[in-house]
Amino acid sequence: AAATPALPWRPQATRSALLAAAATVSSNPFIPQLLVDQLLAGYETAAEQASALTDYYNQMEEKGLEQHGGNIARADINGLFKEILANPQAFGLTNTVGMACPPGVSASACSSAMPGFNASQDYLFADHLHPGPQVHTIIAQYIQSIIAAPVQATYLNQSVQSMAQGSRTTLDSRYQQLRQGENPVGSLGMFGGYSGGDQRYVNNEAAGNGEHNNLTVGVDDQRT
């Protein structure tokens, strides 16, 4: 099948592939065209029904999970596939219509060394049903991101907490200075402090670092 760099290319690539296959049935140009029109009409109907059933199943699954309570995050693989179909190049794919394995060969029995294997493009599907290894990697990364996201989100406030701690340290230092020697009554005093650093966080699935720079400037007035 021809490359499908974006969703609008899929219908034309599908039609071209079907025309090439139907041309082997008859030399009469009208017969392949008639066959393709019938096949495409049936395909579009089946695709719409399959999409509706998938959405319905996912909705029922979410409702069922909600009844058990708890914090359950469902991996929306169907939504991920829609993103891939809309922009396959962003996921490193060039074809979302064809398949890499020879026709009739299951992905479980297929290898790149097999005669008839198509390595000319990066396919969404390995066979007529199963995604290829590259797409399985994308799915695994997506699921891993769901699991790791809550932990990684907790690190977002680490730099803010470090900045707040730096400001408190500056204020504590100023209070200690005033305890040791008060300023003259009616006088104004200025103080400031800087803190900064790079903190690294490592915790199983989550890793990162936080950089912070904090400047605290203040004025105090000695009243008594």
mmCIF file of C-alpha atoms in Angstrom, residues 76-203:
data_model
loop_
_atom_site.group_PDB
_atom_site.id
_atom_site.type_symbol
_atom_site.label_atom_id
_atom_site.label_comp_id
_atom_site.label_asym_id
_atom_site.label_seq_id
_atom_site.Cartn_x
_atom_site.Cartn_y
_atom_site.Cartn_z
ATOM 1 C CA ASP A 76 -7.019 4.665 26.354
ATOM 2 C CA ILE A 77 -5.378 2.594 23.611
ATOM 3 C CA ASN A 78 -8.214 3.425 21.219
ATOM 4 C CA GLY A 79 -7.518 7.129 21.692
ATOM 5 C CA LEU A 80 -3.805 6.490 21.154
ATOM 6 C CA PHE A 81 -4.553 4.714 17.871
ATOM 7 C CA LYS A 82 -6.658 7.662 16.712
ATOM 8 C CA GLU A 83 -3.698 9.955 17.378
ATOM 9 C CA ILE A 84 -1.422 7.637 15.407
ATOM 10 C CA LEU A 85 -3.850 7.531 12.468
ATOM 11 C CA ALA A 86 -4.140 11.324 12.457
ATOM 12 C CA ASN A 87 -0.375 11.900 12.434
ATOM 13 C CA PRO A 88 1.605 8.677 11.916
ATOM 14 C CA GLN A 89 4.847 10.472 11.102
ATOM 15 C CA ALA A 90 4.949 11.913 14.614
ATOM 16 C CA PHE A 91 5.177 8.312 15.857
ATOM 17 C CA GLY A 92 7.776 7.222 13.313
ATOM 18 C CA LEU A 93 5.300 5.423 11.026
ATOM 19 C CA THR A 94 4.743 5.819 7.296
ATOM 20 C CA ASN A 95 1.851 3.444 6.596
ATOM 21 C CA THR A 96 -1.362 2.807 8.531
ATOM 22 C CA VAL A 97 -3.184 0.763 5.871
ATOM 23 C CA GLY A 98 -0.924 -2.113 4.833
ATOM 24 C CA MET A 99 1.002 -4.679 6.855
ATOM 25 C CA ALA A 100 4.589 -5.813 7.045
ATOM 26 C CA CYS A 101 4.021 -9.577 7.207
ATOM 27 C CA PRO A 102 3.135 -11.579 4.085
ATOM 28 C CA PRO A 103 -0.625 -12.077 3.562
ATOM 29 C CA GLY A 104 -1.968 -14.973 5.595
ATOM 30 C CA VAL A 105 1.000 -15.046 7.991
ATOM 31 C CA SER A 106 0.284 -14.261 11.641
ATOM 32 C CA ALA A 107 2.495 -11.806 13.488
ATOM 33 C CA SER A 108 3.431 -14.570 15.928
ATOM 34 C CA ALA A 109 4.994 -16.571 13.079
ATOM 35 C CA CYS A 110 6.357 -13.629 11.094
ATOM 36 C CA SER A 111 9.941 -12.387 10.920
ATOM 37 C CA SER A 112 11.779 -9.783 8.885
ATOM 38 C CA ALA A 113 13.834 -12.576 7.243
ATOM 39 C CA MET A 114 10.714 -14.283 5.873
ATOM 40 C CA PRO A 115 10.149 -14.186 2.094
ATOM 41 C CA GLY A 116 7.468 -11.659 1.259
ATOM 42 C CA PHE A 117 8.115 -9.512 4.342
ATOM 43 C CA ASN A 118 7.691 -5.845 3.447
ATOM 44 C CA ALA A 119 10.393 -3.695 5.022
ATOM 45 C CA SER A 120 9.982 -0.791 2.602
ATOM 46 C CA GLN A 121 7.877 1.194 5.089
ATOM 47 C CA ASP A 122 7.241 1.512 8.818
ATOM 48 C CA TYR A 123 3.829 -0.115 9.233
ATOM 49 C CA LEU A 124 1.230 0.345 11.934
ATOM 50 C CA PHE A 125 0.210 -3.309 11.609
ATOM 51 C CA ALA A 126 2.345 -6.423 11.485
ATOM 52 C CA ASP A 127 -0.494 -8.582 10.126
ATOM 53 C CA HIS A 128 -4.199 -8.065 9.419
ATOM 54 C CA LEU A 129 -4.966 -7.632 13.135
ATOM 55 C CA HIS A 130 -1.916 -7.093 15.343
ATOM 56 C CA PRO A 131 0.196 -3.920 15.671
ATOM 57 C CA GLY A 132 3.857 -4.117 14.782
ATOM 58 C CA PRO A 133 6.758 -4.116 17.283
ATOM 59 C CA GLN A 134 7.225 -0.354 16.940
ATOM 60 C CA VAL A 135 3.599 0.273 17.883
ATOM 61 C CA HIS A 136 3.842 -2.166 20.796
ATOM 62 C CA THR A 137 6.752 -0.061 22.065
ATOM 63 C CA ILE A 138 4.613 3.084 21.767
ATOM 64 C CA ILE A 139 1.795 1.403 23.710
ATOM 65 C CA ALA A 140 4.223 0.265 26.425
ATOM 66 C CA GLN A 141 5.678 3.771 26.746
ATOM 67 C CA TYR A 142 2.167 5.215 26.996
ATOM 68 C CA ILE A 143 1.186 2.800 29.781
ATOM 69 C CA GLN A 144 4.468 3.442 31.583
ATOM 70 C CA SER A 145 3.832 7.199 31.425
ATOM 71 C CA ILE A 146 0.425 6.699 33.089
ATOM 72 C CA ILE A 147 2.033 4.751 35.923
ATOM 73 C CA ALA A 148 4.944 7.151 36.395
ATOM 74 C CA ALA A 149 3.000 10.419 35.962
ATOM 75 C CA PRO A 150 1.744 10.759 39.588
ATOM 76 C CA VAL A 151 5.249 10.256 40.962
ATOM 77 C CA GLN A 152 6.789 12.682 38.497
ATOM 78 C CA ALA A 153 4.121 15.274 39.283
ATOM 79 C CA THR A 154 5.180 15.288 42.932
ATOM 80 C CA TYR A 155 8.598 16.569 41.866
ATOM 81 C CA LEU A 156 7.156 19.692 40.255
ATOM 82 C CA ASN A 157 6.926 21.516 43.592
ATOM 83 C CA GLN A 158 10.398 20.590 44.834
ATOM 84 C CA SER A 159 12.026 23.746 43.453
ATOM 85 C CA VAL A 160 9.216 25.894 44.876
ATOM 86 C CA GLN A 161 9.700 24.318 48.290
ATOM 87 C CA SER A 162 13.452 24.924 48.042
ATOM 88 C CA MET A 163 12.840 28.591 47.237
ATOM 89 C CA ALA A 164 10.511 28.951 50.215
ATOM 90 C CA GLN A 165 13.103 27.308 52.443
ATOM 91 C CA GLY A 166 15.733 29.740 51.132
ATOM 92 C CA SER A 167 13.545 32.727 52.023
ATOM 93 C CA ARG A 168 12.912 31.357 55.523
ATOM 94 C CA THR A 169 16.634 30.839 56.023
ATOM 95 C CA THR A 170 17.316 34.467 55.050
ATOM 96 C CA LEU A 171 14.640 35.734 57.455
ATOM 97 C CA ASP A 172 15.906 33.526 60.292
ATOM 98 C CA SER A 173 19.407 34.857 59.725
ATOM 99 C CA ARG A 174 18.151 38.448 59.866
ATOM 100 C CA TYR A 175 16.179 37.778 63.094
ATOM 101 C CA GLN A 176 19.256 36.251 64.672
ATOM 102 C CA GLN A 177 21.300 39.287 63.666
ATOM 103 C CA LEU A 178 18.783 41.662 65.258
ATOM 104 C CA ARG A 179 18.705 39.624 68.459
ATOM 105 C CA GLN A 180 22.440 40.012 68.809
ATOM 106 C CA GLY A 181 22.406 43.762 68.171
ATOM 107 C CA GLU A 182 19.302 45.904 67.637
ATOM 108 C CA ASN A 183 19.333 48.882 65.310
ATOM 109 C CA PRO A 184 18.782 52.393 66.699
ATOM 110 C CA VAL A 185 15.145 53.325 67.269
ATOM 111 C CA GLY A 186 13.600 54.894 64.174
ATOM 112 C CA SER A 187 16.218 53.509 61.829
ATOM 113 C CA LEU A 188 15.651 51.431 58.725
ATOM 114 C CA GLY A 189 17.592 48.344 57.868
ATOM 115 C CA MET A 190 17.960 46.398 54.660
ATOM 116 C CA PHE A 191 18.907 42.790 54.217
ATOM 117 C CA GLY A 192 19.062 40.238 51.461
ATOM 118 C CA GLY A 193 20.042 36.699 50.734
ATOM 119 C CA TYR A 194 20.503 34.393 47.789
ATOM 120 C CA SER A 195 20.108 30.642 47.557
ATOM 121 C CA GLY A 196 20.207 28.255 44.652
ATOM 122 C CA GLY A 197 21.113 24.770 43.643
ATOM 123 C CA ASP A 198 20.519 21.720 41.542
ATOM 124 C CA GLN A 199 18.716 18.790 43.104
ATOM 125 C CA ARG A 200 18.458 15.364 41.504
ATOM 126 C CA TYR A 201 15.636 12.977 42.246
ATOM 127 C CA VAL A 202 15.776 9.279 41.488
ATOM 128 C CA ASN A 203 12.928 6.941 42.403
#
